[in-house]
């Protein structure tokens, strides 16, 4: 069955059939009960008529005796008694005829034939008694009449007794049979009712199992699936087992769940994409903020570094001016002094130009111009530049360099500035200083530059002195505390290292710079040294 309409029509038809069968059973039971009751009542009515007939005949016999015994008695009494007997016989006969007419049972017809003979005998007895009474009344002797009437009555009694007894017994048995039939019918109806109830229950159970329960189970499955979809379980699907209305409903439900799942997937994808976009924009904003902060820090660091670096050439220029001022009028040649001042002013001009270039840039960074240069001239320029300051402070500044002059890939000015800054730090921050030595050595492809003094040495701070704005000056010299930090940055951008240590004899301080020599295995592994085409090759580095 592919349609719920057919199933429900079958269900309703079965219920209607059960109702019709039950009604027919009730009607048949009522009809059978009515027939049984009618037969019993008819038998009872006939029995009553027979009893009345028996009484009428007795009255007729008494009336005949009275008429014979008393000649003066009224003759109408005997006639009335005779008429009553006749009416009683007719009533019994009609009752039997009605019973036979209302019944189709051959047994009833047979019983009716058996009853007609006793009735005929009763009529004959009544007729014989009439003749005998008439004969007795003609006699004149009273004794003879009394004797004759007694004999006639005895004969009448003998003739009517057996037929009446037979008829009464037959009707009594009919009543008993009717009662038994009623009881049998009651038992049969009770059993039939129980059987009908059992059949109805079985049929209802079969219809429930075959029609109602599967439909209810599928409806419950749809309800559970709808609840699951309502909870967000969009992968819920139902199996389409039939092609009826519920099957179409399940198919539509599956399509709805699939559409909801696709929409949820699109929403999840859109949400994820939106979250990715937001995350990307957030990262971009954070990166932009970080870049802005880095630019701001770079600008502040740059201005602090350049301000620090501007102090050294200014100090030299001021020192040279002081020497020239003190030597004025003594016939001293000031050409070397002014040459030094001019050299320092040119270096100061370069630092100012770097400052202006960075100030105009958007990144807040400066560049290192790395070229192949010799190390010894850089150290010589640094020592020469700081000689006047060392002389002013009465400190011996010497350059202890071997005959080797290693080639470096470096920014000459920044490397020289680092060495000058280290010398300047020693001159300004070492109390009781008498000697500063700058040395150059080469070993295993590395150029080693050391700046050593005989001062009190570094405090036990390790790399903490390389922090920006960290100052530890026992001499109490003014400064910003950024010389070592800037020196470390420049040396590391040259692929080198810088270390702080005590002097060779355990006293004083030593700053050691190690830089890769151009052409060595160490320098060749640096990307900045790749594709070197000659002395004009430039490597760019930036200070963040």
mmCIF file of N, CA and C in Angstrom, residues 310 313-314 316-317 338-352:
data_model
loop_
_atom_site.group_PDB
_atom_site.id
_atom_site.type_symbol
_atom_site.label_atom_id
_atom_site.label_comp_id
_atom_site.label_asym_id
_atom_site.label_seq_id
_atom_site.Cartn_x
_atom_site.Cartn_y
_atom_site.Cartn_z
ATOM 1 N N UNK A 310 77.393 63.446 17.728
ATOM 2 C CA UNK A 310 77.799 64.817 17.415
ATOM 3 C C UNK A 310 78.673 65.429 18.501
ATOM 4 N N UNK A 313 82.880 64.990 17.673
ATOM 5 C CA UNK A 313 83.567 65.989 16.836
ATOM 6 C C UNK A 313 83.452 67.401 17.388
ATOM 7 N N UNK A 314 82.348 67.685 18.054
ATOM 8 C CA UNK A 314 82.253 69.018 18.655
ATOM 9 C C UNK A 314 83.278 69.201 19.763
ATOM 10 N N UNK A 316 86.169 67.720 19.913
ATOM 11 C CA UNK A 316 87.487 67.884 19.273
ATOM 12 C C UNK A 316 87.640 69.293 18.720
ATOM 13 N N UNK A 317 86.578 69.768 18.075
ATOM 14 C CA UNK A 317 86.647 71.122 17.502
ATOM 15 C C UNK A 317 86.860 72.150 18.600
ATOM 16 N N UNK A 338 93.828 74.118 12.307
ATOM 17 C CA UNK A 338 92.659 74.404 11.483
ATOM 18 C C UNK A 338 92.340 73.236 10.533
ATOM 19 N N UNK A 339 93.377 72.493 10.135
ATOM 20 C CA UNK A 339 93.115 71.303 9.320
ATOM 21 C C UNK A 339 92.304 70.281 10.103
ATOM 22 N N UNK A 340 92.688 70.125 11.389
ATOM 23 C CA UNK A 340 91.918 69.200 12.248
ATOM 24 C C UNK A 340 90.492 69.692 12.447
ATOM 25 N N UNK A 341 90.379 71.011 12.685
ATOM 26 C CA UNK A 341 89.037 71.575 12.874
ATOM 27 C C UNK A 341 88.196 71.356 11.623
ATOM 28 N N UNK A 342 88.807 71.565 10.449
ATOM 29 C CA UNK A 342 88.063 71.384 9.210
ATOM 30 C C UNK A 342 87.643 69.929 9.033
ATOM 31 N N UNK A 343 88.584 68.991 9.374
ATOM 32 C CA UNK A 343 88.257 67.577 9.238
ATOM 33 C C UNK A 343 87.093 67.209 10.154
ATOM 34 N N UNK A 344 87.163 67.723 11.391
ATOM 35 C CA UNK A 344 86.087 67.413 12.330
ATOM 36 C C UNK A 344 84.774 68.069 11.907
ATOM 37 N N UNK A 345 84.888 69.243 11.338
ATOM 38 C CA UNK A 345 83.668 69.920 10.891
ATOM 39 C C UNK A 345 83.030 69.160 9.728
ATOM 40 N N UNK A 346 83.873 68.618 8.839
ATOM 41 C CA UNK A 346 83.330 67.819 7.747
ATOM 42 C C UNK A 346 82.619 66.577 8.278
ATOM 43 N N UNK A 347 83.225 65.929 9.283
ATOM 44 C CA UNK A 347 82.578 64.752 9.863
ATOM 45 C C UNK A 347 81.274 65.131 10.566
ATOM 46 N N UNK A 348 81.333 66.278 11.237
ATOM 47 C CA UNK A 348 80.111 66.757 11.884
ATOM 48 C C UNK A 348 79.028 67.056 10.846
ATOM 49 N N UNK A 349 79.455 67.592 9.695
ATOM 50 C CA UNK A 349 78.513 67.887 8.623
ATOM 51 C C UNK A 349 77.849 66.598 8.117
ATOM 52 N N UNK A 350 78.658 65.536 8.027
ATOM 53 C CA UNK A 350 78.082 64.267 7.577
ATOM 54 C C UNK A 350 77.049 63.742 8.565
ATOM 55 N N UNK A 351 77.348 63.852 9.871
ATOM 56 C CA UNK A 351 76.386 63.402 10.872
ATOM 57 C C UNK A 351 75.113 64.233 10.808
ATOM 58 N N UNK A 352 75.265 65.518 10.562
ATOM 59 C CA UNK A 352 74.076 66.369 10.461
ATOM 60 C C UNK A 352 73.257 66.006 9.224
#
